[in-house]
mmCIF file of C-alpha atoms in Angstrom:
data_model
loop_
_atom_site.group_PDB
_atom_site.id
_atom_site.type_symbol
_atom_site.label_atom_id
_atom_site.label_comp_id
_atom_site.label_asym_id
_atom_site.label_seq_id
_atom_site.Cartn_x
_atom_site.Cartn_y
_atom_site.Cartn_z
ATOM 1 C CA MET A 1 1.502 -8.761 -17.097
ATOM 2 C CA ALA A 2 0.133 -6.833 -14.172
ATOM 3 C CA THR A 3 -3.155 -5.002 -14.004
ATOM 4 C CA VAL A 4 -2.445 -1.495 -12.705
ATOM 5 C CA ILE A 5 -5.086 -0.071 -10.368
ATOM 6 C CA VAL A 6 -5.235 3.403 -8.939
ATOM 7 C CA VAL A 7 -6.986 3.927 -5.614
ATOM 8 C CA THR A 8 -8.108 7.542 -5.659
ATOM 9 C CA SER A 9 -10.724 9.916 -4.244
ATOM 10 C CA GLY A 10 -9.770 13.580 -4.430
ATOM 11 C CA LYS A 11 -10.690 14.196 -0.822
ATOM 12 C CA GLY A 12 -8.339 13.258 1.972
ATOM 13 C CA GLY A 13 -9.141 10.965 4.868
ATOM 14 C CA VAL A 14 -11.745 8.852 3.124
ATOM 15 C CA GLY A 15 -9.720 5.638 3.281
ATOM 16 C CA LYS A 16 -7.507 5.418 0.208
ATOM 17 C CA THR A 17 -4.455 4.095 2.069
ATOM 18 C CA THR A 18 -6.489 1.732 4.277
ATOM 19 C CA SER A 19 -8.229 0.438 1.108
ATOM 20 C CA THR A 20 -5.014 0.134 -0.866
ATOM 21 C CA ALA A 21 -3.419 -1.980 1.897
ATOM 22 C CA ALA A 22 -6.560 -4.116 2.334
ATOM 23 C CA LEU A 23 -7.141 -4.729 -1.375
ATOM 24 C CA ALA A 24 -3.465 -5.456 -1.971
ATOM 25 C CA ALA A 25 -3.343 -7.990 0.838
ATOM 26 C CA ALA A 26 -6.622 -9.567 -0.265
ATOM 27 C CA LEU A 27 -5.295 -9.950 -3.825
ATOM 28 C CA ALA A 28 -1.984 -11.349 -2.541
ATOM 29 C CA ALA A 29 -3.683 -13.812 -0.197
ATOM 30 C CA ASN A 30 -4.196 -16.365 -2.957
ATOM 31 C CA GLY A 31 -0.591 -16.138 -4.100
ATOM 32 C CA ASP A 32 -0.833 -13.439 -6.746
ATOM 33 C CA ARG A 33 2.179 -11.173 -6.830
ATOM 34 C CA VAL A 34 1.072 -7.702 -5.705
ATOM 35 C CA CYS A 35 2.986 -4.426 -5.465
ATOM 36 C CA ALA A 36 1.409 -1.487 -3.626
ATOM 37 C CA ILE A 37 2.955 1.903 -4.458
ATOM 38 C CA ASP A 38 2.635 4.955 -2.242
ATOM 39 C CA PHE A 39 2.413 8.091 -4.388
ATOM 40 C CA ASP A 40 2.023 10.489 -1.422
ATOM 41 C CA VAL A 41 5.535 11.968 -1.702
ATOM 42 C CA GLY A 42 6.402 14.023 1.425
ATOM 43 C CA LEU A 43 3.574 12.542 3.479
ATOM 44 C CA ARG A 44 3.902 8.787 3.109
ATOM 45 C CA ASN A 45 1.750 6.532 5.241
ATOM 46 C CA LEU A 46 1.170 3.307 3.398
ATOM 47 C CA ASP A 47 4.380 1.919 4.993
ATOM 48 C CA LEU A 48 2.972 2.599 8.446
ATOM 49 C CA VAL A 49 -0.450 1.122 7.695
ATOM 50 C CA MET A 50 1.219 -2.006 6.264
ATOM 51 C CA GLY A 51 3.630 -2.237 9.194
ATOM 52 C CA ALA A 52 6.750 -1.880 7.028
ATOM 53 C CA GLU A 53 7.917 1.518 8.287
ATOM 54 C CA ARG A 54 11.015 0.241 9.988
ATOM 55 C CA ARG A 55 12.312 -1.503 6.875
ATOM 56 C CA VAL A 56 12.118 1.325 4.362
ATOM 57 C CA VAL A 57 15.489 2.221 2.903
ATOM 58 C CA PHE A 58 14.965 3.441 -0.640
ATOM 59 C CA ASP A 59 11.786 4.882 -2.070
ATOM 60 C CA LEU A 60 9.923 5.693 -5.263
ATOM 61 C CA VAL A 61 11.779 8.961 -5.729
ATOM 62 C CA ASN A 62 15.167 7.183 -5.425
ATOM 63 C CA VAL A 63 14.044 4.739 -8.118
ATOM 64 C CA VAL A 64 12.617 7.403 -10.405
ATOM 65 C CA ARG A 65 15.883 9.346 -10.178
ATOM 66 C CA GLY A 66 17.969 6.251 -10.807
ATOM 67 C CA GLU A 67 19.552 6.366 -7.345
ATOM 68 C CA ALA A 68 18.318 2.874 -6.539
ATOM 69 C CA LYS A 69 16.964 -0.116 -8.391
ATOM 70 C CA ILE A 70 13.355 -1.161 -7.965
ATOM 71 C CA GLN A 71 14.385 -4.415 -6.261
ATOM 72 C CA GLN A 72 16.306 -2.424 -3.634
ATOM 73 C CA ALA A 73 13.324 -0.191 -2.880
ATOM 74 C CA LEU A 74 10.667 -2.918 -2.685
ATOM 75 C CA VAL A 75 9.831 -3.957 0.841
ATOM 76 C CA ARG A 76 8.436 -7.469 1.161
ATOM 77 C CA ASP A 77 5.550 -8.027 3.509
ATOM 78 C CA LYS A 78 6.486 -10.124 6.528
ATOM 79 C CA ARG A 79 3.163 -12.006 6.488
ATOM 80 C CA LEU A 80 2.405 -12.462 2.825
ATOM 81 C CA ASP A 81 5.309 -13.589 0.624
ATOM 82 C CA SER A 82 3.843 -12.260 -2.568
ATOM 83 C CA LEU A 83 2.994 -8.779 -1.258
ATOM 84 C CA TYR A 84 5.437 -5.936 -1.771
ATOM 85 C CA LEU A 85 5.459 -2.200 -1.007
ATOM 86 C CA LEU A 86 7.189 0.538 -2.963
ATOM 87 C CA PRO A 87 7.237 3.404 -0.420
ATOM 88 C CA ALA A 88 7.032 7.092 -1.158
ATOM 89 C CA SER A 89 9.817 9.501 -0.118
ATOM 90 C CA GLN A 90 9.223 11.275 3.127
ATOM 91 C CA THR A 91 11.722 14.065 2.565
ATOM 92 C CA ARG A 92 11.224 15.360 -0.965
ATOM 93 C CA ASP A 93 8.234 17.201 -2.325
ATOM 94 C CA LYS A 94 5.666 16.010 -4.799
ATOM 95 C CA ASP A 95 7.461 17.613 -7.751
ATOM 96 C CA ALA A 96 10.332 15.117 -7.288
ATOM 97 C CA LEU A 97 8.344 12.673 -9.475
ATOM 98 C CA THR A 98 8.608 12.862 -13.233
ATOM 99 C CA GLU A 99 6.168 11.409 -15.710
ATOM 100 C CA ASP A 100 8.860 9.477 -17.591
ATOM 101 C CA GLY A 101 10.350 8.162 -14.385
ATOM 102 C CA VAL A 102 7.005 6.920 -13.124
ATOM 103 C CA ALA A 103 6.204 5.436 -16.569
ATOM 104 C CA SER A 104 9.351 3.322 -16.498
ATOM 105 C CA VAL A 105 8.831 2.228 -12.897
ATOM 106 C CA ILE A 106 5.240 1.120 -13.686
ATOM 107 C CA SER A 107 6.313 -0.657 -16.848
ATOM 108 C CA GLU A 108 9.024 -2.613 -15.041
ATOM 109 C CA LEU A 109 6.554 -3.579 -12.268
ATOM 110 C CA ARG A 110 3.999 -4.606 -14.876
ATOM 111 C CA SER A 111 6.244 -7.408 -16.112
ATOM 112 C CA ASN A 112 7.108 -8.648 -12.590
ATOM 113 C CA PHE A 113 3.738 -8.596 -10.837
ATOM 114 C CA ASP A 114 0.128 -9.622 -11.272
ATOM 115 C CA TRP A 115 -1.238 -6.487 -9.666
ATOM 116 C CA VAL A 116 0.171 -3.017 -9.115
ATOM 117 C CA ILE A 117 -1.928 -0.904 -6.737
ATOM 118 C CA CYS A 118 -1.219 2.822 -6.780
ATOM 119 C CA ASP A 119 -2.235 4.656 -3.621
ATOM 120 C CA SER A 120 -3.006 8.206 -4.725
ATOM 121 C CA PRO A 121 -2.452 11.210 -2.497
ATOM 122 C CA ALA A 122 -5.390 13.489 -1.852
ATOM 123 C CA GLY A 123 -5.853 16.488 -4.165
ATOM 124 C CA ILE A 124 -5.425 16.806 -7.879
ATOM 125 C CA GLU A 125 -1.821 17.821 -8.081
ATOM 126 C CA ARG A 126 1.235 16.008 -9.545
ATOM 127 C CA GLY A 127 1.279 13.041 -7.141
ATOM 128 C CA ALA A 128 -2.427 12.341 -7.750
ATOM 129 C CA SER A 129 -2.244 12.776 -11.509
ATOM 130 C CA LEU A 130 0.847 10.530 -11.790
ATOM 131 C CA ALA A 131 -0.809 7.852 -9.621
ATOM 132 C CA MET A 132 -3.686 7.597 -12.046
ATOM 133 C CA ARG A 133 -1.780 8.334 -15.259
ATOM 134 C CA PHE A 134 -0.770 4.725 -16.215
ATOM 135 C CA ALA A 135 -3.644 2.843 -14.552
ATOM 136 C CA ASP A 136 -5.746 0.216 -16.319
ATOM 137 C CA LYS A 137 -8.588 0.473 -13.783
ATOM 138 C CA ALA A 138 -9.603 2.892 -11.057
ATOM 139 C CA VAL A 139 -11.035 2.309 -7.602
ATOM 140 C CA VAL A 140 -12.752 5.553 -6.599
ATOM 141 C CA VAL A 141 -13.152 5.751 -2.799
ATOM 142 C CA SER A 142 -15.975 7.754 -1.261
ATOM 143 C CA ASN A 143 -17.596 8.238 2.134
ATOM 144 C CA PRO A 144 -21.369 8.599 2.180
ATOM 145 C CA GLU A 145 -20.985 12.334 2.611
ATOM 146 C CA VAL A 146 -21.490 15.301 0.286
ATOM 147 C CA SER A 147 -17.965 16.730 -0.013
ATOM 148 C CA SER A 148 -16.428 13.329 -0.637
ATOM 149 C CA VAL A 149 -18.980 12.513 -3.384
ATOM 150 C CA ARG A 150 -18.400 15.883 -5.035
ATOM 151 C CA ASP A 151 -14.616 15.351 -5.059
ATOM 152 C CA CYS A 152 -15.068 11.843 -6.523
ATOM 153 C CA ASP A 153 -17.066 13.400 -9.373
ATOM 154 C CA ARG A 154 -14.120 15.680 -10.102
ATOM 155 C CA ILE A 155 -11.683 12.788 -9.978
ATOM 156 C CA ILE A 156 -13.869 10.716 -12.316
ATOM 157 C CA GLY A 157 -13.595 13.639 -14.806
ATOM 158 C CA LEU A 158 -9.809 13.469 -14.565
ATOM 159 C CA LEU A 159 -9.752 9.685 -14.920
ATOM 160 C CA ASP A 160 -11.743 10.123 -18.161
ATOM 161 C CA SER A 161 -9.420 12.776 -19.575
ATOM 162 C CA LYS A 162 -5.928 12.817 -18.085
ATOM 163 C CA THR A 163 -4.963 9.145 -18.099
ATOM 164 C CA GLU A 164 -3.109 7.257 -20.840
ATOM 165 C CA VAL A 165 -6.123 5.005 -21.321
ATOM 166 C CA ALA A 166 -8.406 7.970 -21.822
ATOM 167 C CA GLU A 167 -5.948 9.694 -24.169
ATOM 168 C CA ARG A 168 -5.911 6.563 -26.334
ATOM 169 C CA GLY A 169 -9.630 7.138 -26.698
ATOM 170 C CA GLU A 170 -10.546 4.112 -24.541
ATOM 171 C CA ASN A 171 -12.838 3.885 -21.565
ATOM 172 C CA MET A 172 -11.228 3.897 -18.145
ATOM 173 C CA PRO A 173 -12.978 1.244 -16.028
ATOM 174 C CA LYS A 174 -13.953 2.875 -12.744
ATOM 175 C CA HIS A 175 -15.287 1.160 -9.642
ATOM 176 C CA LEU A 176 -16.861 2.854 -6.663
ATOM 177 C CA LEU A 177 -15.819 1.748 -3.181
ATOM 178 C CA ILE A 178 -17.923 3.255 -0.438
ATOM 179 C CA THR A 179 -16.187 3.281 2.950
ATOM 180 C CA ARG A 180 -17.217 4.144 6.512
ATOM 181 C CA TYR A 181 -20.778 3.126 5.762
ATOM 182 C CA ASP A 182 -22.872 3.296 8.931
ATOM 183 C CA ARG A 183 -25.918 1.022 8.821
ATOM 184 C CA ALA A 184 -27.614 2.720 11.816
ATOM 185 C CA ARG A 185 -27.358 6.173 10.305
ATOM 186 C CA ALA A 186 -28.519 4.896 6.900
ATOM 187 C CA LYS A 187 -31.634 3.548 8.651
ATOM 188 C CA THR A 188 -32.449 6.820 10.345
ATOM 189 C CA GLY A 189 -31.922 8.704 7.121
ATOM 190 C CA ASP A 190 -28.921 10.677 8.348
ATOM 191 C CA MET A 191 -26.499 9.398 5.810
ATOM 192 C CA LEU A 192 -26.508 9.535 2.024
ATOM 193 C CA PRO A 193 -27.950 6.185 0.854
ATOM 194 C CA VAL A 194 -25.813 4.057 -1.447
ATOM 195 C CA GLU A 195 -28.426 4.309 -4.239
ATOM 196 C CA ASP A 196 -28.126 8.130 -4.209
ATOM 197 C CA ILE A 197 -24.361 8.050 -4.455
ATOM 198 C CA LEU A 198 -24.578 5.588 -7.380
ATOM 199 C CA ASP A 199 -27.195 7.773 -8.997
ATOM 200 C CA ILE A 200 -24.953 10.840 -8.796
ATOM 201 C CA LEU A 201 -21.590 9.271 -9.715
ATOM 202 C CA SER A 202 -22.943 6.708 -12.262
ATOM 203 C CA ILE A 203 -20.072 4.295 -11.925
ATOM 204 C CA PRO A 204 -20.456 0.644 -10.918
ATOM 205 C CA LEU A 205 -20.181 -0.317 -7.208
ATOM 206 C CA ILE A 206 -17.315 -2.635 -6.164
ATOM 207 C CA GLY A 207 -17.911 -2.662 -2.445
ATOM 208 C CA ILE A 208 -19.369 -1.155 0.668
ATOM 209 C CA VAL A 209 -17.046 -1.155 3.633
ATOM 210 C CA PRO A 210 -18.947 -0.654 6.894
ATOM 211 C CA GLU A 211 -17.620 1.671 9.601
ATOM 212 C CA SER A 212 -15.773 -0.596 11.997
ATOM 213 C CA LYS A 213 -13.468 -0.425 14.965
ATOM 214 C CA GLU A 214 -11.417 -3.151 13.284
ATOM 215 C CA VAL A 215 -10.023 -0.666 10.720
ATOM 216 C CA LEU A 216 -8.448 1.477 13.441
ATOM 217 C CA ARG A 217 -7.201 -1.630 15.324
ATOM 218 C CA ALA A 218 -5.550 -2.863 12.155
ATOM 219 C CA SER A 219 -3.768 0.418 11.456
ATOM 220 C CA ASN A 220 -2.633 0.597 15.095
ATOM 221 C CA ILE A 221 -0.800 -2.679 14.746
ATOM 222 C CA GLY A 222 0.356 -2.011 11.206
ATOM 223 C CA ALA A 223 -1.502 -4.673 9.268
ATOM 224 C CA PRO A 224 -4.031 -4.491 6.453
ATOM 225 C CA VAL A 225 -7.490 -5.154 7.934
ATOM 226 C CA THR A 226 -7.835 -8.211 5.685
ATOM 227 C CA ILE A 227 -4.823 -9.699 7.563
ATOM 228 C CA ALA A 228 -5.343 -8.243 11.048
ATOM 229 C CA SER A 229 -8.938 -9.272 11.306
ATOM 230 C CA GLU A 230 -9.798 -11.405 8.316
ATOM 231 C CA ASP A 231 -13.295 -12.387 9.416
ATOM 232 C CA SER A 232 -14.396 -8.877 10.343
ATOM 233 C CA ALA A 233 -17.028 -7.067 8.272
ATOM 234 C CA PRO A 234 -14.614 -4.584 6.634
ATOM 235 C CA ALA A 235 -12.204 -7.404 5.757
ATOM 236 C CA LYS A 236 -15.012 -9.298 4.108
ATOM 237 C CA ALA A 237 -16.023 -6.238 2.160
ATOM 238 C CA TYR A 238 -12.494 -5.792 0.833
ATOM 239 C CA GLN A 239 -12.146 -9.549 0.059
ATOM 240 C CA GLN A 240 -15.326 -9.345 -1.993
ATOM 241 C CA ALA A 241 -14.104 -6.180 -3.779
ATOM 242 C CA ALA A 242 -10.817 -7.915 -4.553
ATOM 243 C CA LYS A 243 -12.752 -10.870 -6.086
ATOM 244 C CA ARG A 244 -14.668 -8.418 -8.243
ATOM 245 C CA LEU A 245 -11.392 -6.854 -9.406
ATOM 246 C CA GLU A 246 -10.377 -10.390 -10.394
ATOM 247 C CA GLY A 247 -13.516 -10.529 -12.501
ATOM 248 C CA ALA A 248 -15.876 -12.484 -10.289
ATOM 249 C CA GLU A 249 -19.558 -11.547 -10.712
ATOM 250 C CA ILE A 250 -20.838 -11.442 -7.178
ATOM 251 C CA PRO A 251 -23.586 -9.143 -5.895
ATOM 252 C CA VAL A 252 -22.445 -6.294 -3.616
ATOM 253 C CA THR A 253 -23.583 -6.714 -0.035
ATOM 254 C CA ILE A 254 -22.819 -4.950 3.213
ATOM 255 C CA PRO A 255 -21.127 -7.538 5.448
ATOM 256 C CA ASN A 256 -22.438 -7.553 9.003
ATOM 257 C CA GLU A 257 -20.163 -7.165 11.986
ATOM 258 C CA GLY A 258 -19.725 -10.447 13.743
ATOM 259 C CA THR A 259 -22.111 -12.699 11.833
ATOM 260 C CA GLY A 260 -21.447 -13.673 8.295
ATOM 261 C CA LEU A 261 -24.931 -12.831 7.101
ATOM 262 C CA PHE A 262 -25.729 -10.219 4.549
ATOM 263 C CA ASN A 263 -28.929 -8.312 4.816
ATOM 264 C CA LYS A 264 -29.295 -6.287 1.727
ATOM 265 C CA ILE A 265 -28.132 -6.932 -1.790
ATOM 266 C CA PHE A 266 -27.470 -4.072 -4.101
ATOM 267 C CA ARG A 267 -28.617 -5.385 -7.406
ATOM 268 C CA ARG A 268 -28.618 -2.024 -8.968
ATOM 269 C CA ARG A 269 -25.271 -1.291 -10.525
ATOM 270 C CA ALA A 270 -25.072 1.928 -12.386
ATOM 271 C CA ALA A 271 -23.942 1.774 -16.005
ATOM 272 C CA MET B 1 3.120 0.305 37.544
ATOM 273 C CA ASN B 2 -0.505 -0.511 37.214
ATOM 274 C CA PRO B 3 -1.153 -3.633 39.330
ATOM 275 C CA PHE B 4 -3.823 -4.761 36.858
ATOM 276 C CA SER B 5 -1.368 -4.705 33.937
ATOM 277 C CA PHE B 6 0.005 -7.929 35.287
ATOM 278 C CA PHE B 7 -3.231 -9.636 34.299
ATOM 279 C CA ALA B 8 -3.433 -8.014 30.887
ATOM 280 C CA ARG B 9 -3.028 -10.697 28.273
ATOM 281 C CA LYS B 10 -1.451 -8.551 25.600
ATOM 282 C CA PRO B 11 -0.899 -4.900 24.939
ATOM 283 C CA SER B 12 -3.834 -2.961 23.473
ATOM 284 C CA THR B 13 -3.596 -2.029 19.800
ATOM 285 C CA ALA B 14 -3.473 1.641 20.911
ATOM 286 C CA SER B 15 -0.301 1.001 22.942
ATOM 287 C CA VAL B 16 1.222 -0.855 19.985
ATOM 288 C CA ALA B 17 0.392 2.166 17.826
ATOM 289 C CA HIS B 18 2.026 4.483 20.361
ATOM 290 C CA GLU B 19 5.195 2.479 20.457
ATOM 291 C CA ARG B 20 5.426 2.203 16.670
ATOM 292 C CA LEU B 21 4.952 5.972 16.269
ATOM 293 C CA LYS B 22 7.544 6.762 18.976
ATOM 294 C CA ILE B 23 10.179 4.637 17.179
ATOM 295 C CA LEU B 24 9.364 5.984 13.734
ATOM 296 C CA LEU B 25 9.158 9.639 14.699
ATOM 297 C CA SER B 26 12.340 9.627 16.794
ATOM 298 C CA HIS B 27 14.092 8.370 13.704
ATOM 299 C CA GLU B 28 12.441 10.770 11.307
ATOM 300 C CA ARG B 29 13.096 13.812 13.526
ATOM 301 C CA MET B 30 16.738 12.894 13.976
ATOM 302 C CA SER B 31 17.730 12.226 10.380
ATOM 303 C CA ASP B 32 16.265 13.831 7.296
ATOM 304 C CA GLY B 33 13.972 10.816 7.114
ATOM 305 C CA GLY B 34 15.985 8.955 4.523
ATOM 306 C CA ASP B 35 18.798 6.489 5.046
ATOM 307 C CA GLY B 36 19.083 6.157 1.317
ATOM 308 C CA THR B 37 22.277 8.165 0.925
ATOM 309 C CA LEU B 38 24.056 6.470 3.805
ATOM 310 C CA ILE B 39 23.021 3.016 2.614
ATOM 311 C CA ALA B 40 24.113 3.793 -1.001
ATOM 312 C CA GLN B 41 27.536 4.886 0.216
ATOM 313 C CA LEU B 42 27.871 1.861 2.470
ATOM 314 C CA LYS B 43 26.973 -0.369 -0.454
ATOM 315 C CA GLU B 44 29.726 1.209 -2.560
ATOM 316 C CA ASP B 45 32.237 0.654 0.254
ATOM 317 C CA ILE B 46 31.137 -2.943 0.743
ATOM 318 C CA LEU B 47 31.412 -3.614 -2.998
ATOM 319 C CA ILE B 48 34.971 -2.367 -3.065
ATOM 320 C CA ALA B 49 35.965 -4.312 0.052
ATOM 321 C CA VAL B 50 34.361 -7.602 -1.003
ATOM 322 C CA GLY B 51 35.413 -7.099 -4.624
ATOM 323 C CA LYS B 52 39.056 -7.380 -3.546
ATOM 324 C CA ARG B 53 38.505 -11.072 -2.846
ATOM 325 C CA ILE B 54 35.486 -12.112 -4.847
ATOM 326 C CA ASN B 55 34.010 -11.104 -8.178
ATOM 327 C CA ILE B 56 30.526 -9.779 -7.352
ATOM 328 C CA GLU B 57 27.982 -7.834 -9.331
ATOM 329 C CA ALA B 58 26.644 -4.559 -7.930
ATOM 330 C CA ASP B 59 23.036 -5.710 -8.061
ATOM 331 C CA LYS B 60 23.812 -8.875 -6.142
ATOM 332 C CA VAL B 61 24.383 -6.864 -2.962
ATOM 333 C CA ARG B 62 21.341 -6.048 -0.826
ATOM 334 C CA VAL B 63 21.616 -3.686 2.059
ATOM 335 C CA GLU B 64 18.772 -3.359 4.522
ATOM 336 C CA MET B 65 18.136 -1.283 7.585
ATOM 337 C CA GLU B 66 15.862 -2.371 10.369
ATOM 338 C CA ARG B 67 15.117 0.130 13.102
ATOM 339 C CA ASP B 68 13.951 -0.609 16.574
ATOM 340 C CA ASN B 69 13.694 1.339 19.819
ATOM 341 C CA GLY B 70 17.082 3.011 19.986
ATOM 342 C CA ILE B 71 18.901 0.623 17.702
ATOM 343 C CA ALA B 72 19.264 0.248 13.983
ATOM 344 C CA ILE B 73 20.335 -3.049 12.483
ATOM 345 C CA LEU B 74 22.157 -3.040 9.206
ATOM 346 C CA GLY B 75 21.620 -6.252 7.197
ATOM 347 C CA ILE B 76 23.853 -7.052 4.250
ATOM 348 C CA ASP B 77 23.066 -9.881 1.760
ATOM 349 C CA ILE B 78 25.719 -10.637 -0.756
ATOM 350 C CA GLU B 79 24.908 -13.194 -3.460
ATOM 351 C CA LEU B 80 28.175 -14.919 -4.399
ATOM 352 C CA PRO B 81 28.675 -16.212 -7.928
ATOM 353 C CA ALA B 82 27.960 -19.915 -7.994
ATOM 354 C CA LYS B 83 30.950 -21.167 -10.021
ATOM 355 C CA GLU B 84 33.653 -18.873 -8.848
ATOM 356 C CA SER B 85 32.758 -19.155 -5.213
ATOM 357 C CA PRO B 86 35.989 -19.603 -3.237
ATOM 358 C CA LEU B 87 34.008 -20.972 -0.310
ATOM 359 C CA ALA B 88 33.957 -24.720 0.292
ATOM 360 C CA ALA B 89 30.832 -26.626 -0.688
ATOM 361 C CA GLY B 90 28.263 -26.753 2.056
ATOM 362 C CA TYR B 91 28.464 -23.049 2.920
ATOM 363 C CA GLU B 92 25.331 -20.973 2.513
ATOM 364 C CA PRO B 93 25.367 -19.068 -0.742
ATOM 365 C CA HIS B 94 24.276 -15.952 1.165
ATOM 366 C CA LEU B 95 26.429 -14.168 3.656
ATOM 367 C CA LYS B 96 24.360 -12.426 6.280
ATOM 368 C CA ALA B 97 26.175 -9.792 8.237
ATOM 369 C CA GLY B 98 24.318 -8.215 11.157
#
């Protein structure tokens, strides 16, 4: 049975799609069967970031509407045998998804995969709420920047009220992933420190992904950064985050560019 | 042509990105962005044609489209039933039509 994870943030452009691709590839690297689903109906991009854009035939909307079977819509990664993509539709609008349809897609994927990673669209409309609706865990992506943190707070509220887990009266496990962290700006005090973000959002930290040119290079060539540049600092951050999703208890560090040394350990993990 | 490009070892990631976008967008602008309907119809036609000779199940047919600069390749995988296969032993169980 798969663990279903939603990658969400509220705000656009913080790195949800990049993070979905990188985490999915990191989880699939050891042979786990992973399916990444793009919920951004009308503005899909996960296919492009994963380099599968030329092989998309059917999509999530086709499957939800019964026009295609899941197996027909799944696109297998060319580099990792156990990594699959379920693309969003590029032509319909976000209202093409129904709750029952998404429920049955997720439940079928649950029995065929070890991990299902739902890439949420920005905003709080239907696509975003359906992406989180059936999740077992959430990865909340934030940049060290005020508007991004504020939107994450809003999303955390929705995760705690509008998901199936929450409606059952259970606690939705939430993990904070900070992306585009700039060590130099943190040093000069021009960027929100990690401690302050944790203090405000009060959810445990799962990783800090440093700002890096490798992320853009990876999306240029259409490969998750954990495949395109597996020894780079952002790739290491995602690999560590994936290990934590698997349950490993390892302290969160900010991987350095180039060297493999870590300079600061964040022992403090908010409750 | 840039005389220095001869010495370039491989294209920059930015030029790869440019090429990928050109191919993708030329396709998306031309069609409505989805080949789904065409592929579904083709699949029906193929099922009928192949079904005249061999008993095959609808979900044992896989139709794929691969797009490149200016060309689209249609790939068809048909899984033949093991026992009823009319093909002589030694043939691949998958027919790949390009």
